[in-house]
């Protein structure tokens, strides 16, 4: 579950980004901070990989702007001015990275005044921006700038996530394409015309049929040599173990006084052994593993196709875990006061069985109906992995605190 992260998430992420340089070029840090465009000259021989976008000021200013709205007009005006100034610094700081994206039109853009950067909602872990310029090919060469959230390296190695993303791109699985990377983020092509799902969209049976088909396609992908070591068949179990061990190392922290971490560790061990024993024969597939509605998009124009985004948590997992995660997200609304409402928004048995049938019928040459026994067996496995899903995101939430 993501109650902790969702309540802490700041939806407005507009403010200041300052380019600094990693330790490999620490001697140049003062120069870069004084003149952000100096990063452009450094990029020539170091590339963008050593560049860092500091988002600390973004979150601070976003919070100030959110709190100022609805208050005295002079306060809001003052904060708005801070915001506007910060956006100017943001744009100038990010420009060298955008110029290195590989799009032919961006290197011709030399001043921040020609660039418009807009913060996007929906991301729970990262800060995401749409970037465009005012010159030729402006619409076709928009860029999605993704800045990784602070502390996300506790969950996985970014090098593995990048390798996985490249492997999926090579096989045509993802609509988003990698353009370039920097130390704490990357640039992707912007998916023009696509909008993220809402909590209601995911309940549409027609939409579910498209999701089932895409899910089946992803699950059939064999990454082979392109699969990072940490994303193989033991990805789920290793993640649970390493996340708990990371939390345990901070057991003395007062933030965890309310949690009996020793007992949690015993429950985790019991749960893993129990679920493995009761779900023998469940196939292992390449899962997305985070199919919440914000990671599902639909084209607002013809042919209204659906796609998945944000493969950060992807890896080989039991099929039932992927399905359990998908169904658990039916109860989520990350903009509501009650983020996870299992009573009023939880998935019904009829919805689950219908989705299983759509998923299984998406197999090539599947002409016969799926038997009721097959559906019930899969549903029992998904019910078991629902507990694992809650443990997975529960540990994730503890690490976020």
mmCIF file of C-alpha atoms in Angstrom:
data_model
loop_
_atom_site.group_PDB
_atom_site.id
_atom_site.type_symbol
_atom_site.label_atom_id
_atom_site.label_comp_id
_atom_site.label_asym_id
_atom_site.label_seq_id
_atom_site.Cartn_x
_atom_site.Cartn_y
_atom_site.Cartn_z
ATOM 1 C CA UNK A 1 0.000 0.000 0.000
ATOM 2 C CA UNK A 2 1.115 3.540 -0.597
ATOM 3 C CA UNK A 3 -0.762 5.566 2.017
ATOM 4 C CA UNK A 4 2.451 6.998 3.442
ATOM 5 C CA UNK A 5 3.832 8.059 0.088
ATOM 6 C CA UNK A 6 0.547 9.355 -1.268
ATOM 7 C CA UNK A 7 -0.169 11.611 1.697
ATOM 8 C CA UNK A 8 3.348 13.039 1.464
ATOM 9 C CA UNK A 9 3.267 13.505 -2.296
ATOM 10 C CA UNK A 10 3.290 17.130 -3.470
ATOM 11 C CA UNK A 11 1.239 17.515 -6.615
ATOM 12 C CA UNK A 12 2.653 20.875 -7.634
ATOM 13 C CA UNK A 13 6.265 20.352 -8.521
ATOM 14 C CA UNK A 14 7.134 23.693 -10.084
ATOM 15 C CA UNK A 15 10.136 25.624 -8.885
ATOM 16 C CA UNK A 16 13.869 25.669 -8.922
ATOM 17 C CA UNK A 17 16.313 23.164 -10.419
ATOM 18 C CA UNK A 18 19.999 23.877 -10.037
ATOM 19 C CA UNK A 19 22.510 21.920 -12.068
ATOM 20 C CA UNK A 20 25.443 20.738 -10.037
ATOM 21 C CA UNK A 21 28.179 18.407 -11.083
ATOM 22 C CA UNK A 22 28.917 15.064 -9.464
ATOM 23 C CA UNK A 23 31.989 14.314 -7.424
ATOM 24 C CA UNK A 24 33.934 13.345 -10.529
ATOM 25 C CA UNK A 25 34.110 17.050 -11.447
ATOM 26 C CA UNK A 26 33.712 18.642 -8.025
ATOM 27 C CA UNK A 27 36.360 21.212 -8.870
ATOM 28 C CA UNK A 28 33.953 22.865 -11.321
ATOM 29 C CA UNK A 29 30.959 22.991 -8.994
ATOM 30 C CA UNK A 30 31.250 26.666 -8.064
ATOM 31 C CA UNK A 31 31.458 27.676 -11.708
ATOM 32 C CA UNK A 32 28.409 25.645 -12.656
ATOM 33 C CA UNK A 33 26.340 26.973 -9.782
ATOM 34 C CA UNK A 34 27.290 30.548 -10.634
ATOM 35 C CA UNK A 35 26.625 30.097 -14.369
ATOM 36 C CA UNK A 36 24.219 27.186 -15.054
ATOM 37 C CA UNK A 37 24.939 27.323 -18.781
ATOM 38 C CA UNK A 38 28.535 26.363 -17.980
ATOM 39 C CA UNK A 39 27.209 22.827 -17.769
ATOM 40 C CA UNK A 40 26.879 22.904 -21.563
ATOM 41 C CA UNK A 41 30.648 23.184 -22.021
ATOM 42 C CA UNK A 42 31.274 20.378 -19.540
ATOM 43 C CA UNK A 43 28.833 18.121 -21.357
ATOM 44 C CA UNK A 44 31.141 18.049 -24.367
ATOM 45 C CA UNK A 45 33.612 15.681 -22.726
ATOM 46 C CA UNK A 46 31.691 14.220 -19.791
ATOM 47 C CA UNK A 47 28.219 13.808 -21.258
ATOM 48 C CA UNK A 48 25.039 14.294 -19.258
ATOM 49 C CA UNK A 49 25.675 11.248 -17.057
ATOM 50 C CA UNK A 50 27.587 13.344 -14.496
ATOM 51 C CA UNK A 51 24.963 16.079 -14.312
ATOM 52 C CA UNK A 52 22.593 16.303 -11.340
ATOM 53 C CA UNK A 53 19.334 18.214 -11.088
ATOM 54 C CA UNK A 54 18.752 19.214 -7.470
ATOM 55 C CA UNK A 55 15.014 19.090 -6.719
ATOM 56 C CA UNK A 56 15.147 20.182 -3.073
ATOM 57 C CA UNK A 57 14.058 23.713 -3.904
ATOM 58 C CA UNK A 58 11.294 22.423 -6.164
ATOM 59 C CA UNK A 59 9.515 20.679 -3.314
ATOM 60 C CA UNK A 60 10.001 23.594 -0.932
ATOM 61 C CA UNK A 61 8.576 26.185 -3.308
ATOM 62 C CA UNK A 62 5.762 23.875 -4.391
ATOM 63 C CA UNK A 63 4.665 23.514 -0.779
ATOM 64 C CA UNK A 64 4.791 27.287 -0.238
ATOM 65 C CA UNK A 65 2.714 27.914 -3.349
ATOM 66 C CA UNK A 66 0.137 25.337 -2.357
ATOM 67 C CA UNK A 67 -0.240 26.802 1.135
ATOM 68 C CA UNK A 68 -0.401 30.394 -0.126
ATOM 69 C CA UNK A 69 -3.361 29.774 -2.383
ATOM 70 C CA UNK A 70 -6.620 30.860 -0.810
ATOM 71 C CA UNK A 71 -4.824 33.132 1.650
ATOM 72 C CA UNK A 72 -4.139 36.886 1.519
ATOM 73 C CA UNK A 73 -3.577 37.976 -2.076
ATOM 74 C CA UNK A 74 -0.306 39.750 -1.287
ATOM 75 C CA UNK A 75 1.150 36.533 0.121
ATOM 76 C CA UNK A 76 0.097 34.543 -2.916
ATOM 77 C CA UNK A 77 1.513 37.208 -5.212
ATOM 78 C CA UNK A 78 4.850 37.111 -3.416
ATOM 79 C CA UNK A 79 5.073 33.337 -3.609
ATOM 80 C CA UNK A 80 4.005 33.444 -7.251
ATOM 81 C CA UNK A 81 6.916 35.780 -7.959
ATOM 82 C CA UNK A 82 9.286 33.330 -6.257
ATOM 83 C CA UNK A 83 7.787 30.595 -8.358
ATOM 84 C CA UNK A 84 8.267 32.524 -11.608
ATOM 85 C CA UNK A 85 11.892 33.281 -10.770
ATOM 86 C CA UNK A 86 12.510 29.682 -9.822
ATOM 87 C CA UNK A 87 11.023 28.463 -13.096
ATOM 88 C CA UNK A 88 13.498 30.653 -14.957
ATOM 89 C CA UNK A 89 16.393 29.045 -13.098
ATOM 90 C CA UNK A 90 14.814 25.648 -13.622
ATOM 91 C CA UNK A 91 14.648 26.146 -17.379
ATOM 92 C CA UNK A 92 18.194 27.427 -17.732
ATOM 93 C CA UNK A 93 19.564 24.619 -15.591
ATOM 94 C CA UNK A 94 17.771 21.870 -17.500
ATOM 95 C CA UNK A 95 18.567 23.244 -20.964
ATOM 96 C CA UNK A 96 21.978 21.516 -21.390
ATOM 97 C CA UNK A 97 20.354 18.142 -20.753
ATOM 98 C CA UNK A 98 17.549 18.846 -23.212
ATOM 99 C CA UNK A 99 20.128 19.885 -25.822
ATOM 100 C CA UNK A 100 21.786 16.478 -25.411
ATOM 101 C CA UNK A 101 18.528 14.554 -25.936
ATOM 102 C CA UNK A 102 19.387 13.558 -29.503
ATOM 103 C CA UNK A 103 16.558 15.542 -31.069
ATOM 104 C CA UNK A 104 17.990 17.625 -33.914
ATOM 105 C CA UNK A 105 16.109 20.805 -33.078
ATOM 106 C CA UNK A 106 17.153 21.173 -29.443
ATOM 107 C CA UNK A 107 20.852 22.098 -29.919
ATOM 108 C CA UNK A 108 19.696 25.180 -31.840
ATOM 109 C CA UNK A 109 17.863 26.433 -28.733
ATOM 110 C CA UNK A 110 20.410 28.525 -26.843
ATOM 111 C CA UNK A 111 18.328 30.630 -24.438
ATOM 112 C CA UNK A 112 15.844 29.730 -21.746
ATOM 113 C CA UNK A 113 13.337 32.269 -23.063
ATOM 114 C CA UNK A 114 12.647 29.933 -25.974
ATOM 115 C CA UNK A 115 11.806 27.009 -23.701
ATOM 116 C CA UNK A 116 8.593 26.192 -21.847
ATOM 117 C CA UNK A 117 8.699 23.598 -19.075
ATOM 118 C CA UNK A 118 5.492 22.422 -17.418
ATOM 119 C CA UNK A 119 5.202 20.211 -14.357
ATOM 120 C CA UNK A 120 3.020 17.136 -14.779
ATOM 121 C CA UNK A 121 0.834 15.468 -12.170
ATOM 122 C CA UNK A 122 0.398 11.759 -11.560
ATOM 123 C CA UNK A 123 3.886 10.517 -10.678
ATOM 124 C CA UNK A 124 4.147 9.152 -7.138
ATOM 125 C CA UNK A 125 7.907 8.634 -6.961
ATOM 126 C CA UNK A 126 9.510 10.944 -9.518
ATOM 127 C CA UNK A 127 9.168 14.554 -10.638
ATOM 128 C CA UNK A 128 8.064 14.744 -14.269
ATOM 129 C CA UNK A 129 8.080 17.698 -16.680
ATOM 130 C CA UNK A 130 6.986 18.346 -20.262
ATOM 131 C CA UNK A 131 9.605 20.389 -22.134
ATOM 132 C CA UNK A 132 9.166 22.171 -25.470
ATOM 133 C CA UNK A 133 10.763 25.005 -27.420
ATOM 134 C CA UNK A 134 9.346 27.594 -29.825
ATOM 135 C CA UNK A 135 11.239 26.595 -32.968
ATOM 136 C CA UNK A 136 10.717 24.137 -35.846
ATOM 137 C CA UNK A 137 9.598 20.609 -34.889
ATOM 138 C CA UNK A 138 8.492 21.928 -31.504
ATOM 139 C CA UNK A 139 5.467 19.630 -31.284
ATOM 140 C CA UNK A 140 7.121 16.481 -32.614
ATOM 141 C CA UNK A 141 10.215 16.872 -30.417
ATOM 142 C CA UNK A 142 8.697 17.532 -27.028
ATOM 143 C CA UNK A 143 10.635 15.893 -24.203
ATOM 144 C CA UNK A 144 9.517 14.284 -20.981
ATOM 145 C CA UNK A 145 12.113 15.140 -18.329
ATOM 146 C CA UNK A 146 12.059 12.714 -15.413
ATOM 147 C CA UNK A 147 13.916 13.490 -12.184
ATOM 148 C CA UNK A 148 14.152 10.499 -9.874
ATOM 149 C CA UNK A 149 12.689 10.922 -6.411
ATOM 150 C CA UNK A 150 15.063 11.289 -3.473
ATOM 151 C CA UNK A 151 15.948 7.969 -1.868
ATOM 152 C CA UNK A 152 14.624 5.751 -4.660
ATOM 153 C CA UNK A 153 18.033 4.093 -4.922
ATOM 154 C CA UNK A 154 17.023 2.207 -1.772
ATOM 155 C CA UNK A 155 14.536 0.214 -3.840
ATOM 156 C CA UNK A 156 16.590 -0.790 -6.865
ATOM 157 C CA UNK A 157 19.716 -0.058 -8.820
ATOM 158 C CA UNK A 158 19.123 2.633 -11.409
ATOM 159 C CA UNK A 159 21.607 0.940 -13.732
ATOM 160 C CA UNK A 160 19.396 -2.168 -13.739
ATOM 161 C CA UNK A 161 16.238 -0.125 -14.313
ATOM 162 C CA UNK A 162 17.890 1.654 -17.241
ATOM 163 C CA UNK A 163 19.105 -1.626 -18.754
ATOM 164 C CA UNK A 164 15.627 -3.105 -18.408
ATOM 165 C CA UNK A 165 14.053 -0.060 -20.048
ATOM 166 C CA UNK A 166 16.477 -0.332 -22.959
ATOM 167 C CA UNK A 167 15.680 -4.037 -23.344
ATOM 168 C CA UNK A 168 11.946 -3.349 -23.433
ATOM 169 C CA UNK A 169 12.445 -0.503 -25.912
ATOM 170 C CA UNK A 170 14.501 -2.731 -28.203
ATOM 171 C CA UNK A 171 11.647 -5.240 -28.286
ATOM 172 C CA UNK A 172 9.021 -2.615 -29.041
ATOM 173 C CA UNK A 173 7.208 -3.114 -25.750
ATOM 174 C CA UNK A 174 7.221 0.523 -24.638
ATOM 175 C CA UNK A 175 5.882 3.571 -26.446
ATOM 176 C CA UNK A 176 8.184 5.782 -24.392
ATOM 177 C CA UNK A 177 11.739 5.782 -25.786
ATOM 178 C CA UNK A 178 14.922 6.615 -23.909
ATOM 179 C CA UNK A 179 16.618 9.754 -25.284
ATOM 180 C CA UNK A 180 19.408 10.404 -22.777
ATOM 181 C CA UNK A 181 20.240 10.001 -19.111
ATOM 182 C CA UNK A 182 21.755 12.160 -16.406
ATOM 183 C CA UNK A 183 22.858 11.192 -12.924
ATOM 184 C CA UNK A 184 19.457 11.425 -11.243
ATOM 185 C CA UNK A 185 17.064 11.179 -14.142
ATOM 186 C CA UNK A 186 16.473 10.733 -17.844
ATOM 187 C CA UNK A 187 14.771 12.193 -20.905
ATOM 188 C CA UNK A 188 12.115 10.330 -22.888
ATOM 189 C CA UNK A 189 10.004 11.173 -25.899
ATOM 190 C CA UNK A 190 6.775 12.861 -24.869
ATOM 191 C CA UNK A 191 3.646 10.821 -25.597
ATOM 192 C CA UNK A 192 1.542 13.488 -27.272
ATOM 193 C CA UNK A 193 -2.202 13.032 -26.934
ATOM 194 C CA UNK A 194 -2.024 10.348 -24.239
ATOM 195 C CA UNK A 195 -3.757 10.846 -20.884
ATOM 196 C CA UNK A 196 -3.387 8.807 -17.728
ATOM 197 C CA UNK A 197 -6.277 6.733 -16.450
ATOM 198 C CA UNK A 198 -8.485 7.812 -13.571
ATOM 199 C CA UNK A 199 -9.793 5.559 -10.787
ATOM 200 C CA UNK A 200 -13.004 5.237 -12.812
ATOM 201 C CA UNK A 201 -11.308 4.438 -16.129
ATOM 202 C CA UNK A 202 -9.828 1.245 -14.780
ATOM 203 C CA UNK A 203 -13.332 -0.126 -14.049
ATOM 204 C CA UNK A 204 -14.408 0.069 -17.700
ATOM 205 C CA UNK A 205 -14.733 -3.457 -19.116
ATOM 206 C CA UNK A 206 -13.706 -2.372 -22.614
ATOM 207 C CA UNK A 207 -10.576 -0.705 -21.247
ATOM 208 C CA UNK A 208 -9.829 -3.791 -19.170
ATOM 209 C CA UNK A 209 -9.817 -5.867 -22.342
ATOM 210 C CA UNK A 210 -7.060 -3.624 -23.761
ATOM 211 C CA UNK A 211 -5.115 -3.828 -20.494
ATOM 212 C CA UNK A 212 -5.429 -7.626 -20.463
ATOM 213 C CA UNK A 213 -4.081 -7.838 -24.005
ATOM 214 C CA UNK A 214 -1.117 -5.566 -23.234
ATOM 215 C CA UNK A 215 -0.415 -7.413 -20.019
ATOM 216 C CA UNK A 216 -0.390 -10.708 -21.896
ATOM 217 C CA UNK A 217 2.003 -9.250 -24.464
ATOM 218 C CA UNK A 218 4.405 -8.026 -21.778
ATOM 219 C CA UNK A 219 4.272 -11.338 -19.947
ATOM 220 C CA UNK A 220 5.363 -13.142 -23.083
ATOM 221 C CA UNK A 221 8.543 -11.092 -23.480
ATOM 222 C CA UNK A 222 11.845 -12.922 -23.054
ATOM 223 C CA UNK A 223 14.571 -10.413 -22.246
ATOM 224 C CA UNK A 224 17.288 -13.017 -22.495
ATOM 225 C CA UNK A 225 20.728 -11.467 -22.088
ATOM 226 C CA UNK A 226 19.165 -8.022 -21.720
ATOM 227 C CA UNK A 227 17.598 -8.947 -18.384
ATOM 228 C CA UNK A 228 19.546 -7.340 -15.523
ATOM 229 C CA UNK A 229 20.694 -9.820 -12.888
ATOM 230 C CA UNK A 230 18.534 -8.276 -10.178
ATOM 231 C CA UNK A 231 15.323 -8.467 -12.238
ATOM 232 C CA UNK A 232 15.325 -12.221 -12.795
ATOM 233 C CA UNK A 233 12.942 -14.866 -11.377
ATOM 234 C CA UNK A 234 13.897 -14.081 -7.754
ATOM 235 C CA UNK A 235 13.274 -10.343 -8.116
ATOM 236 C CA UNK A 236 10.186 -10.271 -5.877
ATOM 237 C CA UNK A 237 11.650 -12.324 -3.060
ATOM 238 C CA UNK A 238 14.974 -10.495 -3.124
ATOM 239 C CA UNK A 239 13.190 -7.134 -3.049
ATOM 240 C CA UNK A 240 11.133 -8.094 0.001
ATOM 241 C CA UNK A 241 14.227 -9.346 1.794
ATOM 242 C CA UNK A 242 16.481 -6.409 0.965
ATOM 243 C CA UNK A 243 13.814 -3.802 1.756
ATOM 244 C CA UNK A 244 13.145 -5.352 5.147
ATOM 245 C CA UNK A 245 16.873 -5.528 5.918
ATOM 246 C CA UNK A 246 17.192 -1.866 4.970
ATOM 247 C CA UNK A 247 14.369 -0.968 7.356
ATOM 248 C CA UNK A 248 15.867 -3.157 10.096
ATOM 249 C CA UNK A 249 19.133 -1.225 9.896
ATOM 250 C CA UNK A 250 17.189 1.825 11.010
ATOM 251 C CA UNK A 251 15.318 0.002 13.783
ATOM 252 C CA UNK A 252 16.575 2.436 16.420
ATOM 253 C CA UNK A 253 15.057 5.386 14.561
ATOM 254 C CA UNK A 254 12.151 6.911 16.489
ATOM 255 C CA UNK A 255 10.060 6.855 13.307
ATOM 256 C CA UNK A 256 9.714 3.084 13.690
ATOM 257 C CA UNK A 257 8.768 3.004 17.391
ATOM 258 C CA UNK A 258 5.186 2.074 16.535
ATOM 259 C CA UNK A 259 6.292 -0.923 14.463
ATOM 260 C CA UNK A 260 7.409 -4.235 15.883
ATOM 261 C CA UNK A 261 10.065 -4.861 13.256
ATOM 262 C CA UNK A 262 11.163 -8.163 14.753
ATOM 263 C CA UNK A 263 7.617 -9.511 14.518
ATOM 264 C CA UNK A 264 7.254 -8.066 11.026
ATOM 265 C CA UNK A 265 10.340 -10.001 9.954
ATOM 266 C CA UNK A 266 8.851 -13.254 11.242
ATOM 267 C CA UNK A 267 5.575 -12.553 9.452
ATOM 268 C CA UNK A 268 7.421 -11.811 6.229
ATOM 269 C CA UNK A 269 9.321 -15.099 6.391
ATOM 270 C CA UNK A 270 6.141 -17.048 7.167
ATOM 271 C CA UNK A 271 4.196 -15.333 4.386
ATOM 272 C CA UNK A 272 6.830 -16.006 1.718
ATOM 273 C CA UNK A 273 7.098 -19.699 2.634
ATOM 274 C CA UNK A 274 3.312 -20.108 2.876
ATOM 275 C CA UNK A 275 2.519 -18.440 -0.456
ATOM 276 C CA UNK A 276 5.261 -20.287 -2.304
ATOM 277 C CA UNK A 277 3.936 -23.585 -0.971
ATOM 278 C CA UNK A 278 0.303 -22.852 -1.820
ATOM 279 C CA UNK A 279 0.876 -21.503 -5.327
ATOM 280 C CA UNK A 280 3.174 -24.111 -6.825
ATOM 281 C CA UNK A 281 2.839 -24.162 -10.592
ATOM 282 C CA UNK A 282 2.059 -20.463 -10.903
ATOM 283 C CA UNK A 283 3.950 -19.299 -14.019
ATOM 284 C CA UNK A 284 6.704 -16.708 -13.767
ATOM 285 C CA UNK A 285 6.341 -13.795 -16.191
ATOM 286 C CA UNK A 286 7.961 -10.451 -16.930
ATOM 287 C CA UNK A 287 5.687 -8.216 -14.889
ATOM 288 C CA UNK A 288 5.201 -4.462 -14.805
ATOM 289 C CA UNK A 289 4.483 -4.781 -11.067
ATOM 290 C CA UNK A 290 3.109 -1.256 -10.623
ATOM 291 C CA UNK A 291 -0.009 -1.030 -12.773
ATOM 292 C CA UNK A 292 -1.772 1.653 -10.781
ATOM 293 C CA UNK A 293 -4.035 3.881 -12.844
ATOM 294 C CA UNK A 294 -1.383 6.608 -13.130
ATOM 295 C CA UNK A 295 0.867 4.197 -15.031
ATOM 296 C CA UNK A 296 -1.813 3.400 -17.611
ATOM 297 C CA UNK A 297 -2.429 5.796 -20.495
ATOM 298 C CA UNK A 298 -4.894 6.012 -23.368
ATOM 299 C CA UNK A 299 -4.615 7.932 -26.598
ATOM 300 C CA UNK A 300 -7.272 10.649 -26.635
ATOM 301 C CA UNK A 301 -7.286 10.448 -30.429
ATOM 302 C CA UNK A 302 -7.967 7.582 -32.815
ATOM 303 C CA UNK A 303 -7.350 4.670 -32.418
ATOM 304 C CA UNK A 304 -7.590 5.353 -28.622
ATOM 305 C CA UNK A 305 -4.929 2.753 -27.900
ATOM 306 C CA UNK A 306 -3.734 1.987 -24.386
ATOM 307 C CA UNK A 307 -0.136 1.777 -23.157
ATOM 308 C CA UNK A 308 1.849 1.168 -19.976
ATOM 309 C CA UNK A 309 4.439 3.615 -18.661
ATOM 310 C CA UNK A 310 7.010 3.723 -15.824
ATOM 311 C CA UNK A 311 8.612 0.276 -15.743
ATOM 312 C CA UNK A 312 10.764 1.060 -12.680
ATOM 313 C CA UNK A 313 9.593 -1.961 -10.688
ATOM 314 C CA UNK A 314 9.463 -4.385 -13.606
ATOM 315 C CA UNK A 315 11.001 -7.810 -13.269
ATOM 316 C CA UNK A 316 10.183 -11.500 -13.463
ATOM 317 C CA UNK A 317 7.501 -12.385 -10.905
ATOM 318 C CA UNK A 318 4.750 -14.964 -10.432
ATOM 319 C CA UNK A 319 1.770 -14.103 -12.644
ATOM 320 C CA UNK A 320 -0.520 -14.015 -9.623
ATOM 321 C CA UNK A 321 1.548 -11.228 -8.048
ATOM 322 C CA UNK A 322 1.146 -9.009 -11.110
ATOM 323 C CA UNK A 323 -2.596 -9.613 -11.152
ATOM 324 C CA UNK A 324 -2.917 -9.084 -7.390
ATOM 325 C CA UNK A 325 -1.149 -5.739 -7.649
ATOM 326 C CA UNK A 326 -3.397 -4.691 -10.526
ATOM 327 C CA UNK A 327 -6.554 -5.535 -8.581
ATOM 328 C CA UNK A 328 -5.329 -3.946 -5.348
ATOM 329 C CA UNK A 329 -4.996 -0.656 -7.223
ATOM 330 C CA UNK A 330 -8.733 -0.689 -8.008
ATOM 331 C CA UNK A 331 -9.292 0.535 -4.456
ATOM 332 C CA UNK A 332 -6.815 3.422 -4.776
ATOM 333 C CA UNK A 333 -7.492 7.086 -5.424
ATOM 334 C CA UNK A 334 -4.330 9.066 -4.742
ATOM 335 C CA UNK A 335 -6.222 12.368 -4.733
ATOM 336 C CA UNK A 336 -8.871 11.280 -2.234
ATOM 337 C CA UNK A 337 -8.876 11.727 1.540
ATOM 338 C CA UNK A 338 -9.025 7.939 1.906
ATOM 339 C CA UNK A 339 -6.358 6.743 -0.496
ATOM 340 C CA UNK A 340 -7.139 3.017 -0.345
ATOM 341 C CA UNK A 341 -10.830 2.254 0.153
ATOM 342 C CA UNK A 342 -11.161 -1.515 -0.061
ATOM 343 C CA UNK A 343 -14.794 -1.458 1.099
ATOM 344 C CA UNK A 344 -16.251 0.907 -1.482
ATOM 345 C CA UNK A 345 -13.743 0.642 -4.328
ATOM 346 C CA UNK A 346 -12.395 -2.886 -3.922
ATOM 347 C CA UNK A 347 -12.484 -5.281 -6.874
ATOM 348 C CA UNK A 348 -15.315 -7.821 -6.961
ATOM 349 C CA UNK A 349 -14.987 -11.528 -7.706
ATOM 350 C CA UNK A 350 -17.002 -11.053 -10.896
ATOM 351 C CA UNK A 351 -14.561 -8.370 -12.090
ATOM 352 C CA UNK A 352 -11.580 -10.578 -11.331
ATOM 353 C CA UNK A 353 -12.975 -13.627 -13.129
ATOM 354 C CA UNK A 354 -13.937 -11.522 -16.150
ATOM 355 C CA UNK A 355 -10.427 -10.086 -16.369
ATOM 356 C CA UNK A 356 -8.805 -13.538 -16.061
ATOM 357 C CA UNK A 357 -10.903 -14.743 -18.980
ATOM 358 C CA UNK A 358 -9.951 -11.731 -21.104
ATOM 359 C CA UNK A 359 -6.298 -12.241 -20.209
ATOM 360 C CA UNK A 360 -6.237 -15.975 -20.929
ATOM 361 C CA UNK A 361 -8.241 -15.607 -24.148
ATOM 362 C CA UNK A 362 -5.587 -13.164 -25.389
ATOM 363 C CA UNK A 363 -3.276 -16.122 -25.998
ATOM 364 C CA UNK A 364 -2.486 -16.806 -29.663
ATOM 365 C CA UNK A 365 -4.715 -19.483 -31.205
ATOM 366 C CA UNK A 366 -6.961 -19.543 -28.111
ATOM 367 C CA UNK A 367 -10.209 -20.781 -29.625
ATOM 368 C CA UNK A 368 -11.833 -22.612 -26.717
ATOM 369 C CA UNK A 369 -13.440 -21.014 -23.698
ATOM 370 C CA UNK A 370 -11.451 -20.995 -20.480
ATOM 371 C CA UNK A 371 -12.781 -23.479 -17.942
ATOM 372 C CA UNK A 372 -14.273 -22.383 -14.649
ATOM 373 C CA UNK A 373 -11.738 -24.544 -12.824
ATOM 374 C CA UNK A 374 -8.873 -22.656 -14.476
ATOM 375 C CA UNK A 375 -10.377 -19.316 -13.464
ATOM 376 C CA UNK A 376 -10.958 -20.417 -9.866
ATOM 377 C CA UNK A 377 -7.439 -21.813 -9.544
ATOM 378 C CA UNK A 378 -5.931 -18.564 -10.779
ATOM 379 C CA UNK A 379 -8.179 -16.557 -8.456
ATOM 380 C CA UNK A 380 -6.998 -18.588 -5.457
ATOM 381 C CA UNK A 381 -3.390 -17.876 -6.393
ATOM 382 C CA UNK A 382 -4.123 -14.169 -6.804
ATOM 383 C CA UNK A 383 -5.816 -14.075 -3.389
ATOM 384 C CA UNK A 384 -2.665 -15.511 -1.817
ATOM 385 C CA UNK A 385 -0.424 -13.026 -3.586
ATOM 386 C CA UNK A 386 -2.670 -10.152 -2.529
ATOM 387 C CA UNK A 387 -1.072 -10.513 0.912
ATOM 388 C CA UNK A 388 2.387 -10.422 -0.663
ATOM 389 C CA UNK A 389 1.392 -7.302 -2.600
ATOM 390 C CA UNK A 390 0.358 -5.539 0.617
ATOM 391 C CA UNK A 391 3.638 -6.560 2.250
ATOM 392 C CA UNK A 392 5.575 -5.353 -0.815
ATOM 393 C CA UNK A 393 4.097 -1.850 -0.800
ATOM 394 C CA UNK A 394 3.937 -1.752 2.991
ATOM 395 C CA UNK A 395 7.713 -2.167 3.176
ATOM 396 C CA UNK A 396 8.019 0.368 0.351
ATOM 397 C CA UNK A 397 6.038 2.835 2.449
ATOM 398 C CA UNK A 398 8.200 2.268 5.519
ATOM 399 C CA UNK A 399 11.327 2.941 3.470
ATOM 400 C CA UNK A 400 9.757 6.178 2.240
ATOM 401 C CA UNK A 401 9.261 7.556 5.767
#
